Structures are given as structure tokens and as C-alpha cells.
Short mmCIF file of C-alpha atoms in Angstrom, two decimals:
data_model
loop_
_atom_site.label_atom_id
_atom_site.label_comp_id
_atom_site.label_asym_id
_atom_site.label_seq_id
_atom_site.Cartn_x
_atom_site.Cartn_y
_atom_site.Cartn_z
CA MET G 20 -6.17 32.25 21.39
CA SER G 21 -5.21 31.05 24.84
CA THR G 22 -1.67 29.77 25.20
CA PRO G 23 -0.98 26.85 27.57
CA ILE G 24 1.41 27.39 30.48
CA ARG G 25 4.54 25.26 30.12
CA PHE G 26 7.19 24.75 32.78
CA PHE G 27 9.79 22.17 33.80
CA TYR G 28 9.07 20.22 36.98
CA ARG G 29 10.35 16.89 38.35
CA GLY G 30 12.25 15.95 35.21
CA ALA G 31 9.50 16.70 32.70
CA VAL G 32 7.77 19.57 30.93
CA ARG G 33 4.36 20.19 32.49
CA GLU G 34 1.49 21.93 30.75
CA ALA G 35 -1.31 23.75 32.55
CA GLY G 36 -4.15 24.75 30.28
CA ASN G 37 -7.22 24.84 32.47
CA VAL G 38 -6.37 26.87 35.56
CA ALA G 39 -7.42 30.34 36.67
CA PRO G 40 -4.78 33.02 35.96
CA THR G 41 -4.84 33.87 39.66
CA GLN G 42 -4.46 30.29 40.85
CA THR G 43 -1.35 30.25 43.03
CA VAL G 44 1.60 27.98 42.41
CA LEU G 45 0.91 26.41 45.80
CA GLN G 46 -2.66 25.58 44.81
CA HIS G 47 -1.49 24.12 41.50
CA LEU G 48 1.06 21.95 43.28
CA ARG G 49 -1.28 20.59 45.90
CA GLU G 50 -4.63 20.46 44.07
CA ASP G 51 -3.66 19.72 40.46
CA LEU G 52 -0.27 17.98 40.61
CA HIS G 53 -0.99 16.31 43.99
CA CYS G 54 2.49 17.19 45.23
CA THR G 55 1.65 17.98 48.83
CA GLY G 56 5.12 18.33 50.35
CA THR G 57 4.84 22.12 50.03
CA LYS G 58 2.62 23.48 52.82
CA GLU G 59 0.29 26.42 53.24
CA GLY G 60 0.78 28.42 56.41
CA CYS G 61 -0.10 32.10 56.17
CA ALA G 62 -1.00 32.47 52.47
CA GLU G 63 0.65 35.89 52.41
CA GLY G 64 4.36 35.21 51.91
CA ASP G 65 5.26 35.64 55.56
CA CYS G 66 5.86 32.24 57.17
CA GLY G 67 7.85 30.39 54.48
CA ALA G 68 6.10 27.02 54.80
CA CYS G 69 5.31 27.24 51.09
CA THR G 70 8.87 28.04 49.93
CA VAL G 71 9.85 26.63 46.54
CA VAL G 72 12.73 27.40 44.18
CA VAL G 73 12.08 28.81 40.72
CA GLY G 74 14.70 28.67 37.97
CA SER G 75 14.78 31.02 35.00
CA LEU G 76 17.16 31.72 32.13
CA GLU G 77 18.97 35.05 32.34
CA ASP G 78 21.59 35.75 29.68
CA GLY G 79 21.79 32.02 29.00
CA GLU G 80 22.50 31.16 32.64
CA LEU G 81 20.22 29.40 35.10
CA LYS G 82 19.23 31.65 37.99
CA LEU G 83 17.62 29.94 40.98
CA LYS G 84 15.57 31.84 43.56
CA ALA G 85 13.66 30.76 46.65
CA VAL G 86 10.17 32.30 46.53
CA ASN G 87 6.82 31.98 48.29
CA SER G 88 4.54 29.76 46.21
CA CYS G 89 1.44 30.92 48.10
CA ILE G 90 1.40 34.32 46.37
CA GLN G 91 2.91 33.51 42.97
CA PHE G 92 0.36 32.94 40.18
CA THR G 93 0.68 29.77 38.11
CA PRO G 94 1.00 31.51 34.69
CA THR G 95 4.21 33.20 35.91
CA LEU G 96 5.86 29.75 35.72
CA ASP G 97 5.69 29.73 31.92
CA GLY G 98 9.16 29.06 30.52
CA LYS G 99 10.66 28.45 33.95
CA ALA G 100 11.65 25.52 36.15
CA LEU G 101 10.00 24.70 39.46
CA PHE G 102 11.68 22.80 42.29
CA THR G 103 9.93 21.59 45.43
CA VAL G 104 10.83 19.37 48.34
CA GLU G 105 9.83 16.35 46.22
CA ASP G 106 12.86 17.10 44.02
CA LEU G 107 15.34 16.68 46.85
CA GLN G 108 15.17 12.90 47.12
CA GLN G 109 18.15 11.31 45.38
CA ALA G 110 17.88 8.74 42.58
CA ASP G 111 18.95 5.95 44.94
CA GLY G 112 16.29 6.97 47.47
CA ALA G 113 18.79 8.58 49.85
CA LEU G 114 18.08 11.88 51.55
CA HIS G 115 19.60 15.02 50.12
CA PRO G 116 22.42 16.48 52.29
CA VAL G 117 20.04 19.30 53.28
CA GLN G 118 17.49 16.79 54.55
CA GLN G 119 20.12 14.55 56.14
CA ALA G 120 21.59 17.50 58.01
CA LEU G 121 18.16 18.47 59.34
CA VAL G 122 17.70 14.89 60.59
CA GLU G 123 21.14 14.67 62.19
CA CYS G 124 20.85 18.08 63.87
CA HIS G 125 17.26 17.52 65.07
CA GLY G 126 16.02 20.48 63.05
CA SER G 127 12.39 19.40 62.94
CA GLN G 128 9.60 18.49 65.34
CA CYS G 129 6.11 18.51 63.84
CA GLY G 130 7.67 18.92 60.37
CA PHE G 131 5.03 21.26 58.95
CA CYS G 132 7.50 24.07 58.26
CA THR G 133 10.42 21.80 57.42
CA PRO G 134 9.82 21.56 53.63
CA GLY G 135 10.02 25.35 53.41
CA PHE G 136 13.21 25.43 55.46
CA ALA G 137 14.64 22.63 53.32
CA MET G 138 14.01 24.56 50.11
CA SER G 139 15.55 27.76 51.47
CA LEU G 140 18.56 25.74 52.55
CA TRP G 141 18.70 23.93 49.20
CA ALA G 142 18.86 27.24 47.32
CA MET G 143 21.74 28.28 49.58
CA TYR G 144 23.38 24.83 49.23
CA LEU G 145 23.58 25.22 45.45
CA LYS G 146 24.87 28.78 45.74
CA GLN G 147 27.59 27.82 48.24
CA GLU G 148 29.04 25.12 45.96
CA GLY G 149 30.42 23.09 48.88
CA GLN G 150 31.62 26.03 50.99
CA GLU G 151 30.24 26.23 54.53
CA PRO G 152 27.98 29.29 54.76
CA THR G 153 28.61 32.04 57.29
CA ARG G 154 26.14 32.78 60.06
CA CYS G 155 25.11 35.97 58.28
CA GLN G 156 24.42 34.04 55.06
CA ILE G 157 22.37 31.48 56.97
CA ASP G 158 20.33 34.11 58.78
CA ASP G 159 19.60 35.88 55.50
CA ALA G 160 18.62 32.65 53.71
CA LEU G 161 16.23 31.73 56.53
CA SER G 162 14.82 35.24 57.06
CA GLY G 163 11.59 34.24 55.31
CA ASN G 164 11.03 31.01 57.26
CA LEU G 165 9.29 31.11 60.64
CA CYS G 166 10.02 28.25 63.04
CA ARG G 167 7.12 27.18 65.24
CA CYS G 168 8.59 24.27 67.17
CA THR G 169 12.27 23.53 67.21
CA GLY G 170 13.87 26.94 67.51
CA TYR G 171 16.46 28.14 65.02
CA ARG G 172 19.61 26.79 66.68
CA PRO G 173 19.37 23.19 65.35
CA ILE G 174 18.29 24.47 61.92
CA ILE G 175 21.32 26.76 61.82
CA ASP G 176 23.46 23.79 62.86
CA ALA G 177 21.99 21.86 59.92
CA ALA G 178 22.83 24.72 57.55
CA LYS G 179 26.46 24.46 58.64
CA ARG G 180 26.44 20.65 58.56
CA MET G 181 24.93 20.14 55.08
CA THR G 182 28.04 21.14 53.11
CA ALA G 183 30.17 18.66 55.10
CA LEU G 184 28.07 15.68 53.97
CA PRO G 185 28.72 13.76 50.73
CA PRO G 186 27.61 16.12 47.95
CA ALA G 187 24.49 15.72 45.84
CA SER G 188 24.55 16.38 42.12
CA PHE G 189 22.35 18.89 40.33
CA GLU G 190 21.95 18.61 36.55
CA ARG G 191 22.15 22.30 35.75
CA ALA G 192 22.92 21.74 32.05
CA GLU G 193 19.83 19.55 31.62
CA VAL G 194 17.59 22.21 33.16
CA ILE G 195 19.10 24.91 30.94
CA GLU G 196 18.49 22.75 27.86
CA GLN G 197 14.87 22.18 28.83
CA LEU G 198 14.25 25.87 29.49
CA GLN G 199 15.83 26.92 26.22
CA ALA G 200 13.25 24.80 24.41
CA LEU G 201 10.43 26.48 26.37
CA GLN G 202 11.32 30.10 25.57
CA ARG G 203 8.86 32.08 23.45
CA GLU G 204 9.87 34.62 20.82
CA SER G 205 6.83 36.83 21.36
CA GLY G 206 4.28 37.51 24.04
CA ALA G 207 1.65 35.03 25.12
CA VAL G 208 -1.95 35.46 26.22
CA TYR G 209 -3.54 32.99 28.60
CA SER G 210 -7.31 33.08 29.18
CA HIS G 211 -9.65 31.17 31.43
CA ALA G 212 -13.23 31.80 32.58
CA GLY G 213 -13.25 35.49 31.65
CA GLN G 214 -9.81 36.22 33.10
CA THR G 215 -6.89 37.06 30.80
CA PHE G 216 -3.17 36.94 31.59
CA HIS G 217 -1.01 38.90 29.15
CA ALA G 218 2.71 38.11 29.14
CA PRO G 219 4.51 40.47 26.73
CA ARG G 220 8.13 39.73 25.83
CA SER G 221 9.33 43.19 24.83
CA LEU G 222 8.86 46.79 25.89
CA ASP G 223 6.94 47.55 22.69
CA GLU G 224 4.58 44.63 23.35
CA LEU G 225 4.09 45.88 26.90
CA VAL G 226 3.28 49.41 25.72
CA ALA G 227 0.73 47.98 23.26
CA ALA G 228 -0.84 45.70 25.88
CA ARG G 229 -1.10 48.54 28.39
CA ALA G 230 -2.64 50.86 25.79
CA ALA G 231 -5.20 48.19 24.86
CA HIS G 232 -5.96 47.36 28.50
CA PRO G 233 -5.33 50.52 30.55
CA GLN G 234 -7.34 49.20 33.50
CA ALA G 235 -5.49 45.88 33.68
CA VAL G 236 -3.56 45.00 36.82
CA LEU G 237 0.20 45.20 36.29
CA LEU G 238 1.93 42.22 37.88
CA ALA G 239 5.65 42.07 38.64
CA GLY G 240 6.73 40.12 41.72
CA SER G 241 3.21 39.44 43.06
CA THR G 242 4.29 40.26 46.61
CA ASP G 243 1.42 42.75 46.90
CA VAL G 244 -1.02 41.74 44.15
CA GLY G 245 -0.90 38.13 45.35
CA LEU G 246 -2.41 39.23 48.66
CA TRP G 247 -5.26 40.97 46.84
CA VAL G 248 -6.34 37.46 45.82
CA THR G 249 -5.38 35.33 48.84
CA LYS G 250 -6.45 37.79 51.56
CA GLN G 251 -8.87 40.27 50.02
CA MET G 252 -10.48 37.69 47.72
CA ARG G 253 -10.50 40.16 44.85
CA GLU G 254 -11.44 39.04 41.35
CA LEU G 255 -8.86 40.19 38.84
CA ASN G 256 -9.88 40.27 35.20
CA ASP G 257 -7.10 41.48 32.89
CA ILE G 258 -3.54 41.03 34.17
CA ILE G 259 -0.37 42.21 32.40
CA TYR G 260 2.76 40.40 33.61
CA LEU G 261 6.08 42.27 33.42
CA GLY G 262 8.33 39.33 34.30
CA HIS G 263 9.30 38.40 30.73
CA VAL G 264 10.19 41.90 29.47
CA ALA G 265 13.97 41.87 29.17
CA GLU G 266 14.27 45.67 28.79
CA LEU G 267 12.81 46.08 32.30
CA LYS G 268 15.50 43.90 33.87
CA THR G 269 18.53 46.05 33.18
CA VAL G 270 20.76 47.93 35.62
CA ARG G 271 23.09 50.56 34.20
CA GLU G 272 24.93 53.73 35.15
CA LEU G 273 23.90 56.74 33.10
CA ASP G 274 24.49 60.50 33.51
CA GLY G 275 25.28 60.32 37.22
CA PHE G 276 22.46 57.90 38.02
CA ILE G 277 22.02 54.19 38.63
CA GLU G 278 19.10 53.32 36.34
CA ILE G 279 17.17 50.25 37.52
CA GLY G 280 14.46 48.72 35.35
CA ALA G 281 11.05 48.10 36.84
CA GLY G 282 11.46 44.34 36.43
CA VAL G 283 14.69 44.09 38.44
CA SER G 284 14.10 42.17 41.66
CA LEU G 285 14.59 43.89 44.99
CA GLU G 286 17.46 41.53 45.76
CA ASP G 287 19.29 42.39 42.53
CA ALA G 288 18.45 46.09 42.79
CA TYR G 289 19.78 46.37 46.34
CA ALA G 290 22.85 44.34 45.37
CA ALA G 291 23.62 46.97 42.72
CA LEU G 292 22.82 49.86 45.04
CA THR G 293 24.90 48.61 47.96
CA ARG G 294 27.95 48.42 45.73
CA HIS G 295 27.74 52.21 45.67
CA TYR G 296 26.18 52.76 49.10
CA PRO G 297 27.52 49.87 51.22
CA ARG G 298 27.37 51.59 54.60
CA GLU G 299 24.24 53.61 53.96
CA LEU G 300 22.02 50.88 52.43
CA GLY G 301 23.66 47.66 53.67
CA GLN G 302 21.39 47.16 56.64
CA MET G 303 18.30 48.34 54.74
CA ARG G 304 18.98 45.64 52.15
CA GLN G 305 19.19 42.98 54.85
CA ARG G 306 16.10 44.20 56.71
CA PHE G 307 13.85 44.77 53.70
CA ALA G 308 11.24 42.00 53.97
CA SER G 309 12.85 38.55 53.57
CA LEU G 310 15.02 36.91 50.93
CA PRO G 311 12.10 35.11 49.17
CA ILE G 312 10.17 38.38 49.03
CA ARG G 313 13.21 40.30 47.74
CA ASN G 314 13.77 37.53 45.17
CA ALA G 315 10.26 38.04 43.80
CA GLY G 316 9.34 41.68 44.42
CA THR G 317 10.79 44.52 42.37
CA LEU G 318 12.05 47.99 43.25
CA GLY G 319 9.87 49.38 40.46
CA GLY G 320 6.85 47.65 41.97
CA ASN G 321 7.66 49.08 45.39
CA VAL G 322 7.70 52.56 43.84
CA ALA G 323 4.57 52.00 41.72
CA ASN G 324 2.67 50.65 44.71
CA GLY G 325 3.26 53.94 46.54
CA SER G 326 2.64 52.55 50.01
CA PRO G 327 3.21 55.16 52.76
CA ILE G 328 5.21 52.51 54.63
CA GLY G 329 7.35 51.32 51.72
CA ASP G 330 10.98 51.25 52.83
CA SER G 331 12.57 52.27 49.53
CA MET G 332 10.85 55.59 48.89
CA PRO G 333 12.12 57.73 51.81
CA TRP G 334 15.81 57.22 51.03
CA MET G 335 15.20 57.49 47.30
CA ILE G 336 13.38 60.80 47.78
CA ALA G 337 16.10 62.08 50.11
CA LEU G 338 18.72 61.36 47.45
CA GLY G 339 16.68 63.10 44.74
CA SER G 340 15.77 59.98 42.75
CA GLN G 341 13.61 60.02 39.64
CA VAL G 342 10.91 57.72 38.30
CA VAL G 343 10.80 56.91 34.57
CA LEU G 344 7.30 56.48 33.14
CA ARG G 345 6.40 54.96 29.78
CA GLY G 346 3.16 55.13 27.81
CA PRO G 347 1.72 55.40 24.31
CA GLN G 348 3.10 58.95 24.01
CA GLY G 349 6.62 57.88 24.93
CA GLU G 350 8.80 58.30 27.99
CA ARG G 351 8.76 60.97 30.70
CA THR G 352 10.69 61.44 33.91
CA LEU G 353 9.51 62.83 37.24
CA ALA G 354 11.18 63.56 40.55
CA LEU G 355 10.03 60.66 42.73
CA GLU G 356 8.61 63.01 45.37
CA ASP G 357 6.29 64.51 42.70
CA PHE G 358 5.00 61.08 41.67
CA TYR G 359 2.82 60.69 44.79
CA LEU G 360 -0.29 62.89 44.78
CA GLY G 361 -2.12 61.34 47.74
CA TYR G 362 -2.79 58.02 49.44
CA GLN G 363 -2.36 55.34 46.73
CA LEU G 364 -2.71 58.12 44.13
CA LYS G 365 0.08 58.56 41.58
CA ASP G 366 0.80 60.89 38.67
CA LEU G 367 0.13 58.24 36.03
CA GLN G 368 -1.62 59.06 32.77
CA LEU G 369 -3.91 56.61 31.03
CA GLY G 370 -1.86 53.74 29.60
CA GLU G 371 1.33 54.67 31.48
CA PHE G 372 3.42 52.41 33.69
CA VAL G 373 6.63 52.65 35.69
CA GLN G 374 9.53 51.74 33.40
CA GLY G 375 12.29 52.22 35.96
CA VAL G 376 13.89 54.42 38.57
CA ARG G 377 17.05 56.53 38.59
CA VAL G 378 19.04 56.81 41.80
CA PRO G 379 21.84 59.40 41.97
CA LEU G 380 25.34 58.01 42.26
CA PRO G 381 27.17 58.95 45.48
CA ARG G 382 28.67 62.40 45.78
CA GLY G 383 31.46 63.06 48.23
CA ASP G 384 29.79 66.18 49.64
CA VAL G 385 26.49 64.46 50.59
CA ALA G 386 26.05 62.97 54.06
CA PHE G 387 23.37 60.30 53.61
CA ARG G 388 21.76 57.90 56.06
CA THR G 389 18.54 55.89 56.23
CA TYR G 390 17.07 54.19 59.30
CA LYS G 391 14.26 51.70 59.81
CA LEU G 392 12.32 51.19 63.04
CA ALA G 393 10.25 48.00 63.32
CA LYS G 394 9.36 45.42 65.95
CA ARG G 395 11.57 42.75 64.37
CA PHE G 396 14.95 42.95 62.68
CA ASP G 397 13.94 40.70 59.75
CA GLN G 398 10.82 40.66 57.64
CA ASP G 399 8.81 43.38 59.34
CA ILE G 400 6.93 46.46 58.21
CA SER G 401 8.37 49.76 59.36
CA ALA G 402 6.69 51.83 62.02
CA VAL G 403 8.92 54.71 60.90
CA CYS G 404 11.46 54.85 58.09
CA ALA G 405 13.68 57.92 57.91
CA ALA G 406 16.20 59.23 55.38
CA PHE G 407 18.53 62.23 55.47
CA ALA G 408 20.78 63.67 52.77
CA PHE G 409 22.67 66.84 53.78
CA THR G 410 25.44 68.89 52.22
CA PHE G 411 27.62 71.17 54.34
CA GLU G 412 29.88 74.18 53.92
CA GLY G 413 32.06 73.88 56.98
CA GLU G 414 29.58 73.72 59.85
CA ILE G 415 26.76 75.33 57.84
CA VAL G 416 23.96 73.19 56.38
CA LYS G 417 24.01 74.13 52.70
CA ASP G 418 21.17 71.80 51.72
CA ALA G 419 18.96 69.38 53.63
CA ARG G 420 16.64 66.74 52.24
CA ILE G 421 14.61 64.84 54.84
CA ALA G 422 12.00 62.18 53.99
CA PHE G 423 9.95 59.83 56.13
CA GLY G 424 7.75 56.80 55.56
CA GLY G 425 5.01 55.84 58.02
CA MET G 426 4.38 59.46 58.99
CA ALA G 427 1.84 60.55 56.33
CA ALA G 428 -0.45 59.26 53.60
CA THR G 429 2.53 59.13 51.23
CA PRO G 430 6.30 59.03 51.59
CA LYS G 431 6.88 62.74 52.25
CA ARG G 432 9.61 65.31 52.68
CA ALA G 433 9.83 67.38 55.87
CA ALA G 434 9.72 70.87 54.34
CA GLN G 435 9.52 72.82 57.62
CA ALA G 436 12.34 70.89 59.26
CA GLU G 437 14.49 71.39 56.16
CA GLN G 438 13.90 75.16 56.23
CA ALA G 439 14.81 75.25 59.91
CA LEU G 440 18.22 73.82 59.00
CA ILE G 441 19.31 75.31 55.66
CA GLY G 442 21.84 78.09 56.00
CA ARG G 443 22.39 77.52 59.70
CA ALA G 444 25.08 75.89 61.81
CA TRP G 445 24.68 72.14 62.38
CA ASN G 446 24.59 72.39 66.17
CA GLU G 447 22.33 71.09 68.91
CA ASP G 448 20.24 74.26 69.23
CA VAL G 449 19.38 74.21 65.53
CA LEU G 450 18.80 70.47 65.74
CA ARG G 451 16.16 71.01 68.44
CA GLU G 452 14.36 73.56 66.26
CA ALA G 453 14.32 71.12 63.35
CA MET G 454 13.03 68.36 65.62
CA ALA G 455 10.20 70.61 66.75
CA ALA G 456 9.43 71.50 63.12
CA LEU G 457 8.76 67.84 62.36
CA ALA G 458 5.55 68.18 64.39
CA VAL G 459 4.43 70.79 61.83
CA ASP G 460 5.42 68.63 58.87
CA TYR G 461 3.61 65.48 60.00
CA ALA G 462 0.50 64.34 61.86
CA PRO G 463 1.05 60.56 61.98
CA LEU G 464 -1.73 58.08 62.67
CA SER G 465 -1.92 55.42 65.34
CA ASP G 466 -2.27 51.82 64.19
CA MET G 467 -1.23 48.31 65.19
CA ARG G 468 2.43 49.06 64.48
CA ALA G 469 2.82 52.22 66.53
CA SER G 470 0.98 55.11 68.14
CA SER G 471 1.03 58.64 66.74
CA SER G 472 3.07 59.93 69.68
CA TYR G 473 5.61 57.12 69.32
CA ARG G 474 6.04 57.82 65.62
CA MET G 475 6.62 61.52 66.22
CA GLN G 476 9.10 60.98 69.02
CA ALA G 477 10.89 58.28 67.03
CA ALA G 478 11.12 60.54 63.96
CA GLN G 479 12.60 63.34 66.04
CA ASN G 480 15.06 60.98 67.70
CA LEU G 481 16.18 59.63 64.32
CA LEU G 482 17.04 63.17 63.25
CA ARG G 483 19.05 63.46 66.48
CA ARG G 484 20.80 60.16 65.65
CA PHE G 485 21.77 61.57 62.27
CA TRP G 486 23.21 64.63 64.05
CA PHE G 487 25.25 62.40 66.35
CA GLU G 488 26.75 60.67 63.30
CA THR G 489 27.44 63.79 61.22
CA ARG G 490 28.18 66.64 63.67
CA SER G 491 31.57 68.26 63.18
CA ASP G 492 32.57 67.89 66.84
CA ASN G 493 33.22 64.25 67.76
CA PRO G 494 30.83 62.46 65.35
CA LEU G 495 29.91 58.99 66.55
CA PRO G 496 30.40 55.91 64.34
CA ALA G 497 27.20 54.24 63.18
CA ASP G 498 27.93 51.14 65.26
CA ALA G 499 27.85 53.22 68.43
CA LEU G 500 24.18 54.07 67.70
CA ASN G 501 23.09 50.70 66.34
CA ALA G 502 21.30 48.53 68.87
CA PHE G 503 21.71 45.44 66.66
CA ALA G 504 25.45 45.95 66.26
CA ALA G 505 25.83 46.48 70.02
CA ALA G 506 24.08 43.16 70.66
#
């Protein structure tokens, strides 16, 4: 039987029982609920005009996240709370401090993008609890919102101003009470017009659903699958949603690894990882997509997608990370580099799915760096993503692991460059040999992001940058080689 979708919105429980499983939250808002404050700009999670805030219960607490409603499917709202710009108006009709600050600081012209900016700022407003945000916090919160008219300066001014205005209340306890009443004890199945949306609640239910529907699309954060619908116009039949499986949302340290479940968001995964690798992964965390995308997408989904330009895989491969797979026959673990067999081709058996990833904890003898080259600092796809993890005995390279994204059909290690380095002194002559060997390891393509020759030269220069930072004679601090830090 089909289960209705229930969620909390504008002070009441809403029920959606006659919508397509791939109808987006944005479409449901505008076409079914006639709440048109949320706008559609790009329909691919890039511009932020559609930003809303979704609340969910995690360990009994309310967790609020700004996400892109244009790529989230309506059934994913089941058991959650939805907040849009319509929610910001106060009971007495006054503007919310976020809105008032935008007015006072002239943060809007045509106003089309403003609801999205307002919701990103509202999520930050609640998180700040009256404390003025820093410029870095503001930039991160607005990384998923593109401004077409005003320029960011008055919007940033508004972000600073909003916490100085008389505060607005938010009934967190009421929302928690409503969501507690909406939680399901077991999985739900929602069907409409030949499409079925399975929402298991446990790992065992997920294994059973995957075994029964091995060709179903697995849906986690919808940051990729959503575009299959909005841009490629694909018809999806069976969908299995991972977002309610609690066992997939755990982060733990085990046997020298950080084990991250496949349902852990990118934002939460990178928060855990940067506690162990603050210098090495701090900038990657900030530059990976945008905050709304990191709030929705998952590290496990990034790995399962297997894109040759995914930013997580090169550094994970360089560190020697593992992928944990689960299927009807149980659990198995692979080195991540062995998981990718070809372009969009993975070592997945029938009925298997990615259960999680294991990232090695830092070791004092490993020199590790990862670098991203893209046309923009925020929210941009890499032209080249490089990662290096070396161990040394004095000046001798004992072991070298080099991985690149954007250089081949899959994230791939540089075997020839590694062999040119291992057992040899880490000096400039050996460096040049390794740089030349990269041309044997890779034959990159030209596309809209970069030419083949640019990619090769950039990859070689990134290896040289790593040498500058790790050479025994006068190593340079990372800031000396960071164009963004120098600015």
C-alpha cells in the first residue's frame, strides 16, 4: 500500500498523497501549496534562489539545514519540517530581523534571489544565537547563493546587522514535538503512477529492499540524482531512499580509521575529518560545492557516484581509504582505488550498495596534501584535483601515493610517477623526473573546464608545489603558495 507523505510546514502537518515521487520540493511548494516566495533559477542546485531550510530529528534534537529545494524530491520530506520565506513573517506582521536587515542595508534590487538569501541567512541566524557572525561564516553560509543585481557587499552588511536587531523567537520545542509524532517505526513505500519510492528505516530493511529491487536508483542527498530529473528529464521508476537509515549516519573511530556511514552529509563528514586533518582538508571542506549542497549530499554518495572529477576521491585514495559494501551476502571491504573499474563503472555485485567509507587516521610519518584547481573559489567543479601522501626516511622517499581527479576516466593513482620517486632522494632532479612521468600516467581530455595541456601542466606544477612544501631544505609554508591566502 502507498503511504502518504507527512511533513510539518507553516504551523501544521501537511500530507501529500498524490504527487510523483520525483516531484521536487520546489514544484510542490509553488504548484500544490501555492507558496510562491521560493523561486526557481537554475533548477540544478547552483544559484540558491530556491533555498529552503529543512529540519529533522537527530538523536532527539532538531537539526536545521539550508538546502536547494529544486533538486530535493518531495517524498524526502516525510517526517521532517520545512521552512520557507513565508515562515519568516512575525505574528504581528513585522519583518524578521533577517528581512529587516536586508531592507536597511539595501541588500536587494529586483528581489528574485532575495528569498534564497534570506533563508540562508535565517539558518545562520538561528545557529549564531545572537552572536554576530564572522566574515568567514557569512561567506560560507552564502556560498550557494548567486547575486545577480546588488553585489554581495550590502548582503554581507545585512548578515552582520541582523543579530543587532531585536531578536525573533523560534519555537524549537513545538517543532520537535510535531516531528516526534511524525516518526515511523518501520519503512514506508510511496507509489504513484507506476513510480515507487522506498524509504527503509533500518539497515536490514535497506538490504531487503535492495535485494528485491537491484535495479532501483539509490537516493541519498539528491545532489546528482535530482539533476537526472530536472536536466536530463529521465524517468525514474523504483527509488530507494537512504535518508532514514540511522545505521548509515554514524561516524566512529575504529582500528586506525575514521568510519563514515554512507548517509552522513558532506558537511558533517568533512567536519569530522577536519578535526583530524585541519590543515590538509580545511580548505577542501570550504571549497567543496556550497553549504546547501554539502548539507544535502553525502560522502558515501560522492564515492558511489564515481565521478572522475569528484573532489573527495583523490585524497581518499592517496591516504589509502577503503569502501565498505553491503549486500545480501553480507559485508565486504575494498581499497577505494580498486572500486573504480572504468568510467562510471564500479565493483558492485547485484544487490550491493555502499555502506560507508574508512579513512585512515593521521600518522606522524605521512606528509599529506590535497589541492583543488577551479575557476572559482566557491561552488565550482575542479579542473584538476591532486592529492599526495608521502613517507620519508631522512631525505629518501620511502613510499609515495599520488592520485588525481580530472585527469582520467576515473580518480586514478599515478603509478609511473610514484615509481620514479620511491627509494630516491626528494630533490629537484628527481622531482622533474616524476613530473615528466605524469605524462605517461595520464592523457587528460579537453573540455569546457580546461584543455588537456593545461591539465597536464597544472598536475605537474601541483607536484612541484607539494615539493616546495615538503622538501627538507627550506620548506615553504602552505600560505606562501596559496593564492587565496595571499589575497
